[in-house]
Every structure is written in C-alpha cells, then in structure tokens.
C-alpha cells in the first residue's frame, strides 16, 4: 500500500494559508448571495457546533465536533452559489489534519472556535462579507496555530509571525478597497 508522508512545516502553513483565503472569499460571496433559509441553516450549524463542545464523552464529542465543523463550513461554501469554490473547499477540509486539529483542541480553543462560528454566521447574516472574511481568516489561522503546537517538532508548522498574519489580513482589506 501507499504511505502518506507527513506534511512539512511549510506545507502545513501553506495549506492553512490557502484555506484561510478561500474560506474568506466564500464568506464574502455567501454574504452577498445566501438565501434567507441558508442563513438560518448557517446559524443552526454554529449552534450545533457549540453544543458539541459541551459533550462529556471524548469520542462522542470529537465526532460531533467534526460533523458540526464540517457542516458549518460546508453551509458557507454552499451559500456562495459557486460549485467550484465549494468543491475546492471540501477537498481542502477533507484532510486528516482537520480532525487532528479538533482532537488537539482544549476547552478554551473549542470555545473560541464556537465563538468564531457564531460571529461569522452573524456577519454573513448581516450581509457584512468583509467582516465575515476577516473573522474567517483569523479563525482558520488560529486552528493552524493550535495544530502546529500539538504536532511533534519534526511535523509542526511554525506559526507565522504576527507581522505575517497582519499581512494576510491587510492584503484582504487592500483587495476590497481597490475593488
């Protein structure tokens, strides 16, 4: 059988950087295009993820978190109305690292993710795609940082400096100003 080699530090960082940008773009489109029913579904998906954080059994909690996280992000992708973007985002999220990231989260990180889901859903519901995009970038990059901290040193992706994170956020803002 084929063996999957671990991602390098750079590959992990690149994956999450790409995901952050694509998910942010999805938020912008969803804020413009989502039907009212889709906004309600997105809000319920955020609530379901938050409820999953309170499950006491570790394995049941992990499975509920995985389903809830997938559902939340997929609902945003579907609300874009862009089948190609939805397909690319599904491929990026359908990655063993995503589950590993959730498994490594403590209560604080889970609470923070639930808060980001609520804030992103609210911003999309208010048709504030720019705000939802900024929140999504931070949400994805924080997940990347938590994952990197949980991996053995030889697999871990070194978190980019604060200045690199700021450049990622600023470039999204510059793009919107220039459009």
Tab-separated table of C-alpha atoms in Angstrom:
chain	number	residue	atom	x	y	z
A	1	UNK	CA	0.000	0.000	0.000
A	2	UNK	CA	0.919	3.621	-0.401
A	3	UNK	CA	2.233	5.505	2.581
A	4	UNK	CA	1.326	9.110	3.220
A	5	UNK	CA	4.266	11.177	4.331
A	6	UNK	CA	3.744	13.804	6.984
A	7	UNK	CA	3.410	17.376	5.809
A	8	UNK	CA	6.425	19.574	6.188
A	9	UNK	CA	6.269	22.713	8.273
A	10	UNK	CA	5.983	24.801	5.145
A	11	UNK	CA	3.296	22.599	3.554
A	12	UNK	CA	1.100	22.800	6.639
A	13	UNK	CA	1.440	26.562	6.767
A	14	UNK	CA	0.742	26.825	3.022
A	15	UNK	CA	-2.360	24.629	3.284
A	16	UNK	CA	-3.896	26.688	6.075
A	17	UNK	CA	-2.900	29.972	4.432
A	18	UNK	CA	-4.684	28.923	1.222
A	19	UNK	CA	-7.664	27.674	3.186
A	20	UNK	CA	-7.909	30.960	5.094
A	21	UNK	CA	-8.050	32.975	1.866
A	22	UNK	CA	-10.517	30.662	0.131
A	23	UNK	CA	-12.810	30.443	3.168
A	24	UNK	CA	-12.700	34.251	3.479
A	25	UNK	CA	-13.710	34.597	-0.177
A	26	UNK	CA	-16.532	32.135	0.470
A	27	UNK	CA	-17.746	34.321	3.347
A	28	UNK	CA	-17.806	37.371	1.107
A	29	UNK	CA	-19.822	35.550	-1.557
A	30	UNK	CA	-22.155	33.951	0.974
A	31	UNK	CA	-22.915	37.353	2.488
A	32	UNK	CA	-23.914	38.587	-0.978
A	33	UNK	CA	-25.741	35.510	-2.256
A	34	UNK	CA	-27.159	33.430	0.597
A	35	UNK	CA	-30.893	32.906	0.695
A	36	UNK	CA	-32.665	33.585	3.981
A	37	UNK	CA	-33.159	29.845	4.531
A	38	UNK	CA	-29.410	29.291	4.109
A	39	UNK	CA	-28.689	31.958	6.703
A	40	UNK	CA	-30.942	30.138	9.160
A	41	UNK	CA	-29.179	26.845	8.436
A	42	UNK	CA	-25.800	28.504	8.988
A	43	UNK	CA	-26.917	29.856	12.355
A	44	UNK	CA	-28.180	26.421	13.384
A	45	UNK	CA	-24.876	24.852	12.285
A	46	UNK	CA	-22.986	27.319	14.513
A	47	UNK	CA	-25.289	26.412	17.416
A	48	UNK	CA	-24.791	22.674	16.805
A	49	UNK	CA	-21.009	23.071	16.881
A	50	UNK	CA	-21.250	24.972	20.149
A	51	UNK	CA	-23.500	22.273	21.640
A	52	UNK	CA	-20.942	19.650	20.597
A	53	UNK	CA	-18.271	21.405	22.665
A	54	UNK	CA	-20.257	20.534	25.796
A	55	UNK	CA	-20.472	16.757	25.221
A	56	UNK	CA	-18.654	14.994	28.052
A	57	UNK	CA	-17.662	11.743	26.312
A	58	UNK	CA	-14.402	12.411	24.432
A	59	UNK	CA	-15.080	10.219	21.379
A	60	UNK	CA	-18.705	11.344	21.047
A	61	UNK	CA	-17.607	14.973	21.423
A	62	UNK	CA	-14.896	14.585	18.776
A	63	UNK	CA	-17.311	13.033	16.267
A	64	UNK	CA	-19.973	15.693	16.941
A	65	UNK	CA	-17.348	18.439	16.594
A	66	UNK	CA	-16.103	17.003	13.303
A	67	UNK	CA	-19.643	16.805	11.914
A	68	UNK	CA	-20.543	20.237	13.260
A	69	UNK	CA	-17.409	21.893	11.918
A	70	UNK	CA	-17.811	20.270	8.503
A	71	UNK	CA	-21.475	21.278	8.392
A	72	UNK	CA	-20.757	24.894	9.330
A	73	UNK	CA	-18.022	25.368	6.739
A	74	UNK	CA	-19.952	23.449	4.064
A	75	UNK	CA	-23.038	25.609	4.593
A	76	UNK	CA	-20.941	28.705	3.920
A	77	UNK	CA	-19.490	27.091	0.794
A	78	UNK	CA	-22.947	26.152	-0.478
A	79	UNK	CA	-24.300	29.636	0.232
A	80	UNK	CA	-21.754	31.058	-2.224
A	81	UNK	CA	-23.631	29.510	-5.119
A	82	UNK	CA	-20.225	28.698	-6.607
A	83	UNK	CA	-19.927	24.935	-7.128
A	84	UNK	CA	-16.226	25.122	-7.990
A	85	UNK	CA	-15.334	27.015	-4.820
A	86	UNK	CA	-17.424	24.589	-2.779
A	87	UNK	CA	-15.594	21.643	-4.333
A	88	UNK	CA	-12.149	23.125	-3.657
A	89	UNK	CA	-13.032	23.951	-0.057
A	90	UNK	CA	-14.371	20.443	0.523
A	91	UNK	CA	-11.124	18.984	-0.818
A	92	UNK	CA	-9.046	21.208	1.472
A	93	UNK	CA	-11.156	20.397	4.542
A	94	UNK	CA	-11.263	16.672	3.747
A	95	UNK	CA	-7.850	16.249	5.256
A	96	UNK	CA	-6.741	14.143	8.232
A	97	UNK	CA	-5.154	17.239	9.754
A	98	UNK	CA	-8.568	18.817	10.270
A	99	UNK	CA	-9.620	16.010	12.592
A	100	UNK	CA	-6.237	16.092	14.291
A	101	UNK	CA	-6.681	19.804	14.849
A	102	UNK	CA	-10.054	19.291	16.568
A	103	UNK	CA	-8.627	16.427	18.624
A	104	UNK	CA	-5.839	18.700	19.899
A	105	UNK	CA	-8.185	21.485	20.984
A	106	UNK	CA	-8.744	22.051	24.676
A	107	UNK	CA	-11.892	23.622	26.107
A	108	UNK	CA	-10.519	27.127	25.519
A	109	UNK	CA	-9.817	26.523	21.819
A	110	UNK	CA	-13.191	24.835	21.335
A	111	UNK	CA	-14.946	27.769	22.967
A	112	UNK	CA	-13.018	30.176	20.772
A	113	UNK	CA	-13.947	28.218	17.631
A	114	UNK	CA	-17.607	28.215	18.654
A	115	UNK	CA	-17.432	31.976	19.208
A	116	UNK	CA	-15.849	32.492	15.779
A	117	UNK	CA	-18.562	30.346	14.174
A	118	UNK	CA	-21.264	32.484	15.813
A	119	UNK	CA	-19.585	35.759	14.832
A	120	UNK	CA	-19.004	34.617	11.243
A	121	UNK	CA	-22.609	33.423	10.899
A	122	UNK	CA	-23.855	36.722	12.319
A	123	UNK	CA	-21.682	38.792	9.953
A	124	UNK	CA	-22.859	36.781	6.940
A	125	UNK	CA	-26.457	37.151	8.123
A	126	UNK	CA	-25.951	40.915	8.370
A	127	UNK	CA	-24.554	40.824	4.811
A	128	UNK	CA	-21.186	42.071	6.073
A	129	UNK	CA	-18.919	39.937	3.923
A	130	UNK	CA	-15.824	41.981	4.706
A	131	UNK	CA	-16.218	41.384	8.449
A	132	UNK	CA	-17.055	37.706	7.971
A	133	UNK	CA	-13.956	37.307	5.777
A	134	UNK	CA	-11.643	38.868	8.373
A	135	UNK	CA	-13.129	36.700	11.110
A	136	UNK	CA	-12.743	33.577	8.976
A	137	UNK	CA	-9.082	34.294	8.245
A	138	UNK	CA	-8.353	34.628	11.944
A	139	UNK	CA	-10.422	31.516	12.743
A	140	UNK	CA	-8.554	29.330	10.238
A	141	UNK	CA	-5.124	30.692	11.182
A	142	UNK	CA	-5.806	30.091	14.870
A	143	UNK	CA	-6.730	26.491	14.062
A	144	UNK	CA	-3.464	26.196	12.154
A	145	UNK	CA	-1.524	27.583	15.097
A	146	UNK	CA	-3.209	25.172	17.530
A	147	UNK	CA	-2.474	22.249	15.231
A	148	UNK	CA	1.148	23.285	14.815
A	149	UNK	CA	1.572	23.498	18.575
A	150	UNK	CA	0.154	19.988	19.022
A	151	UNK	CA	2.370	18.226	16.473
A	152	UNK	CA	5.768	16.757	17.233
A	153	UNK	CA	8.560	19.194	16.412
A	154	UNK	CA	9.543	17.421	13.200
A	155	UNK	CA	5.975	17.694	11.840
A	156	UNK	CA	4.909	21.014	13.298
A	157	UNK	CA	4.359	24.069	11.210
A	158	UNK	CA	5.967	27.056	12.837
A	159	UNK	CA	3.346	29.722	13.320
A	160	UNK	CA	3.946	32.717	11.145
A	161	UNK	CA	4.933	35.836	12.962
A	162	UNK	CA	2.339	38.386	13.923
A	163	UNK	CA	3.544	40.523	11.029
A	164	UNK	CA	2.832	37.727	8.523
A	165	UNK	CA	-0.676	37.252	9.935
A	166	UNK	CA	-1.200	41.013	9.726
A	167	UNK	CA	-0.053	40.986	6.060
A	168	UNK	CA	-2.587	38.248	5.278
A	169	UNK	CA	-5.404	40.236	6.885
A	170	UNK	CA	-4.253	43.535	5.337
A	171	UNK	CA	-3.989	42.088	1.843
A	172	UNK	CA	-7.636	41.057	2.080
A	173	UNK	CA	-8.560	44.573	3.174
A	174	UNK	CA	-6.478	46.155	0.383
A	175	UNK	CA	-8.173	43.914	-2.188
A	176	UNK	CA	-11.602	45.106	-1.031
A	177	UNK	CA	-10.561	48.779	-1.030
A	178	UNK	CA	-9.103	48.504	-4.524
A	179	UNK	CA	-12.188	46.745	-5.948
